[in-house]
DNA sequence: CAAAGGTTGTGTAAATTATCACATCCTGAA
DNA sequence: TTCAGGATGTGATAATTTACACAACCTTTG
């Protein structure tokens, strides 16, 4: 079934399906259809069916999909049927807000380590996690075998911090700094930048 | 030149070009090529040239592009050659971090109003902006003629707050709540959700 | 001036992505 | 049991998006 690689654009939609399905589950909805799901998230029913069919046959003709079952399958596919420990680099305004965010743990992610280079930040405890100095970063991340990092440091230092993270074995980086990172092929980067999103909308305003 | 509509996928790349070009400008670089820019942000040179050619001929053969000129043009195209006032709804952990973020003002955006429904939050001053009660939201946004809102409220109330924003005349919403919003065709929505991005990466991890 | 080197802008071909349409199957009611 | 209604999974088709290739042009150097 998994003969040829599934395009990244499909992978990008799976988390959105999962988000909507988990939301349905919370509201007690146990069965849904590609039509209903599609209307909720603004994607065509055919698209959803085709995407899911890449991984197997999860639905029942005439009936639709079992929500708990599909949630379970998507969690397996996306590998969030486990807990991923993450490192957070940069305990500033944004870093703190992220460290306190409960949404992560509800979806298979845990902020396990926090690092900062500012001696005044080091030693602070954020959401029960002590802030460590960046001088300990590489070694500590290696010891904990952490593969995911969130980067909330100033743009000027983002690349150099990234280089250290890679040295420490990190394979996935969620970067909040407004700069494109250079990484090896086996390291994945995703970007979160509100300015980019805002500019994408002002284009369409008068 | 602007005969047929330019696809949204092209619009989505323009802010990334602008980000990289502004970065170059800061570093004193005055001329660049599609090749150099492409290598910086991981997009092919041909792609960049084609995208830009949709809006005119900004480069010089044999030489490349004037960075300040291209920055100026992109700012015009994206309509960030002005200041956009924004409303921020939800003065919690994330909302506060956003209110303090200096990046907005550097790129043509200003947090002008902050709203919250919690009486304890109302009256607080965040980065010189007083938090107002949501009961005043529709009227105040209308008076200020604000067209852009950032949503940092719990998911449960995001749709109802959105309905109010639309009533107030808001045409662009940057939504941080993990839920798909239903809006009329003339209202634009962009989503920021770290979970979505993380799940997109865990797919590729072992 | 002439020639070399380099880059743009763009028509065209290729690749990717989305949509359509329908055979197939399941459910429930008569 | 049989039939109507409804939803899936998927091959075929259409649309969109990207890559290629090169003429045209600018700059610099000798
Ligand atoms: N605040 C926001 O809402 C927001 C939004 C979008 C993007 N960002 C981006 O996120 C990043 C952080 O923003 P912020 O508002 O939290 O800034 P901030 O200044 O409050 O925090 C940055 C933190 O990084 C630490 N730091 C600096 N150099 C470091 C290094 N080499 N190693 C480890 N830590 C280091 C600083 O000590 C500080 O604690 C910036 O790149 C910013 O552009 C912020
Ligand atoms: N903190 C993060 O890093 C983070 C990251 C991603 C997404 N989010 C999302 O952003 C939203 C806010 O997260 P947070 O951590 O700041 O939560 P929070 O609880 O700290 O803040 C939410 C704020 O919204 C206010 N609020 C509640 N109902 C309201 C209403 N009807 N009108 C106006 N204000 C209202 C609350 O009083 C509170 O101040 C949530 O949807 C969360 O899922 C947060």
XYZ file of C-alpha atoms (C1' of nucleotides) and ligand atoms in Angstrom:
560
model
C 0.000 0.000 0.000
C 2.869 2.318 0.927
C 4.661 1.662 -2.364
C 5.535 5.171 -3.503
C 6.228 8.147 -1.274
C 3.215 10.141 -0.237
C 3.584 13.801 -1.196
C 4.319 16.303 1.549
C 1.247 18.321 0.656
C -0.881 15.365 1.732
C 1.012 15.007 5.022
C 0.331 18.678 5.648
C -3.413 18.071 5.592
C -3.441 15.055 7.901
C -2.922 17.072 11.111
C -5.875 19.248 10.138
C -8.062 16.186 9.746
C -6.878 14.933 13.104
C -7.542 18.271 14.788
C -11.121 18.384 13.520
C -11.751 14.726 14.343
C -10.452 15.107 17.894
C -12.736 18.082 18.251
C -15.703 15.967 17.091
C -14.747 13.226 19.495
C -14.734 15.666 22.392
C -18.265 16.593 21.448
C -19.378 12.985 21.489
C -19.618 12.514 17.733
C -18.690 8.908 16.902
C -19.322 8.707 13.151
C -18.622 11.157 10.348
C -18.355 11.300 6.578
C -15.809 12.828 4.244
C -18.531 15.319 3.323
C -19.133 16.453 6.896
C -15.441 16.618 7.748
C -14.727 18.500 4.547
C -17.359 21.111 5.281
C -15.908 21.661 8.742
C -12.405 22.385 7.528
C -13.037 23.684 4.024
C -11.556 20.798 2.045
C -13.395 18.787 -0.613
C -14.760 15.399 0.351
C -12.964 13.718 -2.542
C -9.660 15.188 -1.420
C -10.086 13.795 2.072
C -11.052 10.363 0.808
C -8.106 10.266 -1.542
C -5.666 11.367 1.143
C -6.872 8.775 3.613
C -6.930 6.021 1.002
C -3.169 6.389 0.723
C -2.890 4.661 4.086
C -5.632 2.077 3.918
C -9.386 1.674 3.863
C -10.653 3.250 7.039
C -14.277 3.921 6.136
C -17.442 1.963 5.603
C -19.450 2.465 2.464
C -22.874 3.874 3.139
C -21.870 4.730 6.705
C -18.765 6.876 6.783
C -15.837 6.781 9.214
C -15.708 5.822 12.872
C -14.313 8.939 14.517
C -12.384 7.214 17.340
C -10.937 4.715 14.886
C -9.868 7.365 12.403
C -8.355 9.467 15.186
C -6.390 6.428 16.279
C -5.209 5.688 12.742
C -4.159 9.273 12.084
C -2.294 9.373 15.380
C -0.415 6.256 14.291
C 0.327 7.655 10.853
C 1.555 10.963 12.252
C 3.391 9.085 15.020
C 1.667 10.978 17.788
C 0.438 7.777 19.403
C 3.297 8.379 21.842
C 4.843 11.259 23.823
C 7.555 13.305 22.151
C 9.903 15.184 24.457
C 10.991 18.562 23.160
C 13.601 21.175 23.992
C 12.656 24.847 24.081
C 15.442 27.304 23.347
C 14.876 30.902 24.424
C 12.937 31.627 27.611
C 11.742 35.099 26.613
C 8.192 36.382 26.226
C 7.217 33.922 23.541
C 9.193 31.017 24.982
C 7.439 31.387 28.316
C 3.988 31.485 26.745
C 4.836 28.305 24.878
C 6.210 26.585 27.962
C 2.888 27.209 29.718
C 0.770 26.018 26.814
C -1.241 22.947 27.825
C -2.113 22.068 24.224
C 1.166 20.272 23.666
C 0.725 17.588 26.275
C -2.819 16.967 25.078
C -1.463 16.106 21.628
C 1.584 14.014 22.309
C 4.248 16.644 22.957
C 6.027 17.592 26.166
C 8.398 20.455 26.833
C 11.112 18.567 28.681
C 14.033 21.000 28.646
C 14.343 24.789 28.484
C 17.553 26.649 27.657
C 18.578 30.291 27.650
C 21.906 32.113 27.421
C 20.935 34.909 29.807
C 22.302 34.190 33.329
C 19.285 36.014 34.770
C 16.932 33.542 33.097
C 18.934 30.472 34.071
C 17.594 28.942 37.275
C 14.090 30.314 36.796
C 11.418 27.640 36.862
C 8.766 27.800 34.136
C 5.809 25.459 34.431
C 7.879 23.216 36.722
C 10.810 23.119 34.310
C 14.080 24.785 35.344
C 15.785 26.973 32.739
C 19.261 25.635 31.952
C 22.220 27.489 30.495
C 22.928 26.950 26.813
C 26.447 25.776 27.652
C 24.802 22.543 28.798
C 22.515 22.292 25.795
C 24.274 19.882 23.470
C 25.169 17.406 26.174
C 21.778 17.481 27.903
C 19.813 17.067 24.689
C 22.025 14.145 23.711
C 21.553 12.491 27.086
C 17.772 12.836 26.866
C 17.836 11.724 23.220
C 15.569 14.602 22.290
C 14.731 14.853 18.591
C 12.472 17.940 18.503
C 13.318 21.551 19.398
C 11.339 24.775 19.411
C 13.362 27.876 18.704
C 12.278 31.148 20.311
C 15.544 33.058 20.280
C 16.395 36.314 18.445
C 16.917 35.876 14.692
C 20.598 36.867 14.931
C 21.475 33.750 16.910
C 18.938 31.338 15.408
C 21.338 29.768 12.903
C 24.146 29.250 15.388
C 21.764 27.733 17.925
C 20.427 25.522 15.126
C 23.915 24.275 14.358
C 24.302 23.244 17.985
C 20.923 21.515 17.985
C 21.906 19.490 14.950
C 25.153 18.548 16.641
C 23.056 17.354 19.569
C 21.053 15.063 17.316
C 17.873 17.106 16.911
C 15.965 16.101 13.754
C 12.981 18.472 13.815
C 12.926 22.208 14.546
C 9.937 24.457 14.958
C 11.407 27.883 14.316
C 9.693 31.053 15.537
C 12.569 33.347 14.553
C 11.975 35.267 11.312
C 14.816 33.731 9.364
C 15.301 30.769 7.044
C 17.524 28.131 8.615
C 20.108 26.092 6.756
C 20.041 22.450 7.814
C 21.104 19.022 6.493
C 18.611 16.988 4.464
C 17.677 14.706 7.332
C 16.613 17.603 9.579
C 13.080 18.975 9.234
C 12.190 22.614 9.838
C 8.822 24.290 10.121
C 8.367 28.032 10.416
C 5.909 30.055 12.441
C 5.943 33.751 11.658
C 2.883 35.932 12.165
C 4.262 38.659 9.880
C 4.296 36.271 6.934
C 0.681 35.323 7.571
C -0.427 38.919 8.023
C 1.241 40.049 4.811
C -0.470 37.231 3.004
C -3.775 38.758 4.021
C -3.058 42.473 3.577
C -2.391 41.694 -0.075
C -6.118 41.118 -0.466
C -7.237 44.145 1.568
C -7.821 47.589 0.033
C 0.064 43.365 -16.526
C -2.423 42.350 -13.852
C -4.790 40.781 -16.372
C -5.544 37.472 -14.707
C -5.611 36.769 -11.005
C -2.319 35.750 -9.502
C -2.563 32.402 -7.689
C -2.576 32.405 -3.911
C 0.406 30.094 -3.800
C 2.476 32.861 -5.394
C 1.207 35.437 -2.887
C 2.264 33.085 -0.135
C 5.882 33.221 -1.283
C 6.127 37.004 -1.598
C 6.381 37.658 2.160
C 9.244 35.183 2.322
C 11.092 37.061 -0.403
C 10.466 40.301 1.439
C 11.691 38.864 4.724
C 14.951 37.687 3.195
C 15.461 40.921 1.251
C 14.897 43.080 4.325
C 17.425 40.937 6.115
C 19.930 41.506 3.301
C 19.243 45.229 3.404
C 19.996 45.336 7.121
C 23.335 43.752 6.376
C 24.159 46.412 3.816
C 23.650 44.245 0.731
C 22.295 46.439 -2.070
C 22.195 44.061 -5.043
C 21.167 40.438 -5.326
C 20.186 37.855 -7.911
C 17.357 35.338 -8.089
C 20.030 32.692 -7.637
C 21.397 34.186 -4.412
C 17.947 34.868 -2.973
C 16.782 31.398 -3.909
C 19.686 29.737 -2.158
C 18.982 31.745 0.991
C 15.368 30.631 1.268
C 15.427 27.322 -0.535
C 13.381 28.266 -3.599
C 14.525 27.848 -7.202
C 15.801 30.937 -9.018
C 13.348 30.380 -11.875
C 10.453 30.272 -9.452
C 11.423 33.594 -7.934
C 11.861 35.264 -11.317
C 8.520 33.994 -12.539
C 6.738 35.099 -9.387
C 8.192 38.595 -9.539
C 7.550 38.904 -13.273
C 3.843 38.735 -12.506
C 4.100 42.261 -11.158
C 6.549 43.885 -13.539
C 10.171 43.875 -14.547
C 12.139 44.701 -11.443
C 15.559 43.355 -12.345
C 18.419 44.216 -14.634
C 19.835 41.609 -16.958
C 23.409 40.717 -16.175
C 23.176 42.548 -12.841
C 20.287 41.231 -10.769
C 17.872 43.116 -8.514
C 18.373 46.290 -6.470
C 17.563 45.155 -2.950
C 16.078 48.460 -1.687
C 14.013 48.815 -4.842
C 12.682 45.256 -4.670
C 11.895 45.639 -0.983
C 9.956 48.777 -1.825
C 8.060 47.073 -4.643
C 7.183 44.036 -2.541
C 5.995 46.292 0.270
C 3.724 48.012 -2.218
C 2.431 44.740 -3.639
C 1.749 43.290 -0.198
C 0.344 46.656 0.923
C 2.708 46.942 3.834
C 3.983 50.336 2.649
C 1.699 51.706 5.368
C 0.784 50.991 9.007
C -2.041 48.547 9.683
C -3.754 48.864 13.040
C -4.800 45.552 14.545
C -6.998 44.346 17.381
C -5.796 41.597 19.704
C -8.485 39.472 21.339
C -7.446 37.478 24.388
C -4.877 38.886 26.808
C -3.657 35.550 28.154
C -0.160 34.078 28.042
C 0.095 34.057 24.271
C -1.766 37.337 23.775
C 0.622 39.142 26.098
C 3.706 37.777 24.354
C 2.279 38.962 21.057
C 1.408 42.390 22.430
C 5.032 42.854 23.463
C 6.458 41.633 20.158
C 8.383 44.450 18.476
C 8.478 42.686 15.122
C 5.031 43.883 14.159
C 5.758 47.579 14.185
C 8.953 47.007 12.210
C 6.901 45.463 9.415
C 3.889 47.699 9.105
C 1.624 46.344 11.819
C 0.563 47.901 15.118
C -1.417 46.381 17.961
C -3.858 49.215 18.580
C -6.532 47.583 20.720
C -6.590 44.676 23.168
C -9.752 42.980 24.422
C -10.502 40.340 27.020
C -13.640 39.064 28.707
C -12.026 38.494 32.097
C -12.738 41.446 34.462
C -9.367 40.816 36.104
C -7.582 41.378 32.826
C -9.577 44.461 31.873
C -7.777 47.631 32.922
C -4.322 46.025 32.805
C -1.892 47.882 30.578
C 0.178 45.747 28.191
C 2.956 47.458 26.276
C 1.223 50.816 26.841
C -2.127 49.511 25.605
C -5.011 49.190 28.097
C -7.017 45.961 27.974
C -10.669 46.712 27.206
C -13.694 44.580 27.941
C -15.158 42.591 25.039
C -18.505 44.294 25.553
C -16.927 47.349 23.939
C -15.291 45.372 21.162
C -17.640 45.752 18.208
C -18.173 49.458 18.703
C -14.522 50.288 19.336
C -13.241 48.319 16.354
C -15.813 50.012 14.133
C -14.821 53.459 15.386
C -11.136 52.782 14.743
C -11.987 51.187 11.392
C -9.748 48.261 12.171
C -9.617 45.568 9.508
C -7.196 43.043 11.039
C -7.576 41.009 14.234
C -5.403 38.469 16.010
C -7.276 35.825 17.940
C -5.663 34.366 21.075
C -8.723 33.145 22.949
C -9.668 29.583 23.934
C -10.953 27.462 21.032
C -14.417 27.149 22.563
C -15.144 30.852 22.101
C -13.133 31.480 18.918
C -16.073 31.167 16.513
C -18.387 33.407 18.524
C -15.672 36.043 18.893
C -15.058 35.733 15.150
C -18.719 36.416 14.439
C -18.469 39.614 16.458
C -15.294 40.652 14.662
C -16.988 40.214 11.305
C -19.900 42.278 12.523
C -17.389 44.958 13.469
C -16.032 45.033 9.924
C -12.835 43.009 10.373
C -11.656 41.524 7.065
C -8.553 39.574 8.098
C -8.085 37.272 11.087
C -4.900 35.642 12.316
C -6.217 32.764 14.389
C -4.061 31.095 17.045
C -6.904 28.943 18.404
C -6.796 25.327 17.218
C -10.078 25.389 15.328
C -11.203 26.096 11.783
C -13.277 29.266 11.599
C -16.320 29.735 9.395
C -16.322 33.155 7.751
C -17.866 34.895 4.712
C -15.977 34.897 1.413
C -14.668 38.438 1.816
C -12.980 37.674 5.144
C -9.503 36.165 5.140
C -8.239 33.790 7.801
C -4.768 32.495 8.476
C -3.986 29.862 11.077
C -1.048 29.509 13.436
C -0.950 26.237 15.327
C 2.314 24.720 16.553
C 0.716 21.283 16.959
C -0.069 21.120 13.242
C 3.532 21.962 12.386
C 4.964 19.501 14.886
C 2.787 16.659 13.631
C 3.903 17.434 10.129
C 7.468 16.725 11.257
C 6.931 13.716 13.531
C 5.528 11.932 10.481
C 9.057 11.821 9.123
C 10.786 10.843 12.385
C 11.293 7.237 13.449
C 34.763 48.883 -29.714
C 34.215 43.860 -29.169
C 33.789 39.886 -26.705
C 32.915 37.320 -22.442
C 30.301 36.425 -18.544
C 26.246 36.694 -16.142
C 21.239 37.459 -15.224
C 16.623 38.532 -16.427
C 11.976 37.507 -18.305
C 9.163 34.143 -20.498
C 7.184 30.509 -23.768
C 6.866 25.740 -23.397
C 7.160 21.203 -21.502
C 6.924 18.358 -17.462
C 5.343 17.190 -13.054
C 2.328 17.567 -9.540
C -2.119 18.168 -7.524
C -7.108 18.379 -7.494
C -11.540 17.162 -9.376
C -14.845 14.087 -11.422
C -17.516 10.237 -11.875
C -18.901 5.873 -10.851
C -18.672 0.878 -9.600
C -18.956 -1.095 -5.253
C -20.562 -1.867 -0.996
C -23.232 -1.165 3.447
C -27.497 -0.120 6.017
C -32.082 0.065 7.060
C -36.873 -0.186 5.889
C -40.741 -2.360 3.723
C -35.588 -10.648 0.841
C -35.348 -6.717 -1.985
C -34.736 -2.144 -2.992
C -33.566 2.723 -2.133
C -30.363 5.808 -0.258
C -25.956 7.057 0.820
C -20.918 6.883 1.328
C -16.423 4.890 0.162
C -12.289 4.054 -2.744
C -10.214 4.891 -7.110
C -9.111 5.203 -12.163
C -9.427 8.784 -15.447
C -9.327 13.535 -16.413
C -8.613 18.335 -15.717
C -6.242 22.079 -13.579
C -2.518 23.966 -11.416
C 2.173 24.492 -10.420
C 7.014 23.937 -11.283
C 11.069 23.265 -14.084
C 13.538 23.988 -18.246
C 15.825 26.436 -21.710
C 17.145 30.288 -24.140
C 16.870 34.882 -26.517
C 17.618 39.356 -24.975
C 20.151 42.365 -22.591
C 23.524 44.646 -19.311
C 28.184 45.280 -17.489
C 32.883 44.860 -17.377
C 37.284 44.216 -19.246
C 40.816 44.398 -22.505
N 6.857 37.470 20.976
C 6.181 37.100 19.908
O 4.936 37.137 19.873
C 6.872 36.604 18.709
C 6.092 36.338 17.645
C 6.685 35.849 16.532
C 8.020 35.642 16.498
N 8.783 35.931 17.537
C 10.210 35.654 17.452
O 10.543 34.767 18.498
C 11.826 35.065 18.998
C 11.712 35.391 20.461
O 10.823 36.462 20.673
P 10.567 37.029 22.118
O 9.534 38.064 22.001
O 10.330 35.934 23.096
O 11.980 37.724 22.451
P 12.698 37.847 23.867
O 13.819 38.805 23.714
O 11.690 38.095 24.929
O 13.288 36.394 24.133
C 14.445 35.893 23.518
C 15.141 34.996 24.516
O 16.217 34.333 23.875
C 17.328 34.332 24.745
N 18.555 34.151 23.976
C 19.276 35.073 23.302
N 20.339 34.513 22.711
C 20.308 33.202 23.023
C 21.143 32.101 22.718
N 22.216 32.218 21.940
N 20.812 30.897 23.217
C 19.717 30.751 23.980
N 18.888 31.760 24.299
C 19.177 32.960 23.817
C 17.255 35.655 25.463
O 17.989 35.620 26.675
C 15.750 35.772 25.681
O 15.366 35.175 26.886
C 12.357 36.200 18.154
O 13.099 35.664 17.090
C 11.102 36.839 17.614
O 11.344 37.468 16.390
C 8.235 36.402 18.669
N 0.238 29.720 24.685
C 0.663 29.232 23.525
O 1.868 29.057 23.280
C -0.283 28.856 22.478
C 0.237 28.291 21.372
C -0.595 27.953 20.357
C -1.932 28.189 20.472
N -2.444 28.705 21.559
C -3.875 28.974 21.587
O -4.069 30.347 21.812
C -5.187 30.562 22.625
C -4.757 31.270 23.874
O -3.773 30.547 24.563
P -3.179 31.051 25.954
O -2.124 30.118 26.352
O -2.839 32.499 25.865
O -4.459 30.867 26.922
P -4.882 31.777 28.163
O -5.939 31.040 28.900
O -3.677 32.224 28.901
O -5.524 33.076 27.502
C -6.805 33.110 26.933
C -7.381 34.506 27.214
O -8.612 34.652 26.501
C -9.528 35.305 27.354
N -10.889 35.026 26.922
C -11.648 33.936 27.190
N -12.849 34.055 26.600
C -12.848 35.244 25.948
C -13.801 35.917 25.150
N -14.991 35.377 24.886
N -13.487 37.115 24.657
C -12.265 37.644 24.899
N -11.318 37.055 25.637
C -11.614 35.858 26.149
C -9.214 34.784 28.731
O -9.694 35.678 29.727
C -7.694 34.725 28.684
O -7.119 35.954 29.101
C -5.773 29.191 22.872
O -6.765 28.930 21.903
C -4.624 28.260 22.671
O -5.064 27.005 22.234
C -1.639 29.076 22.571
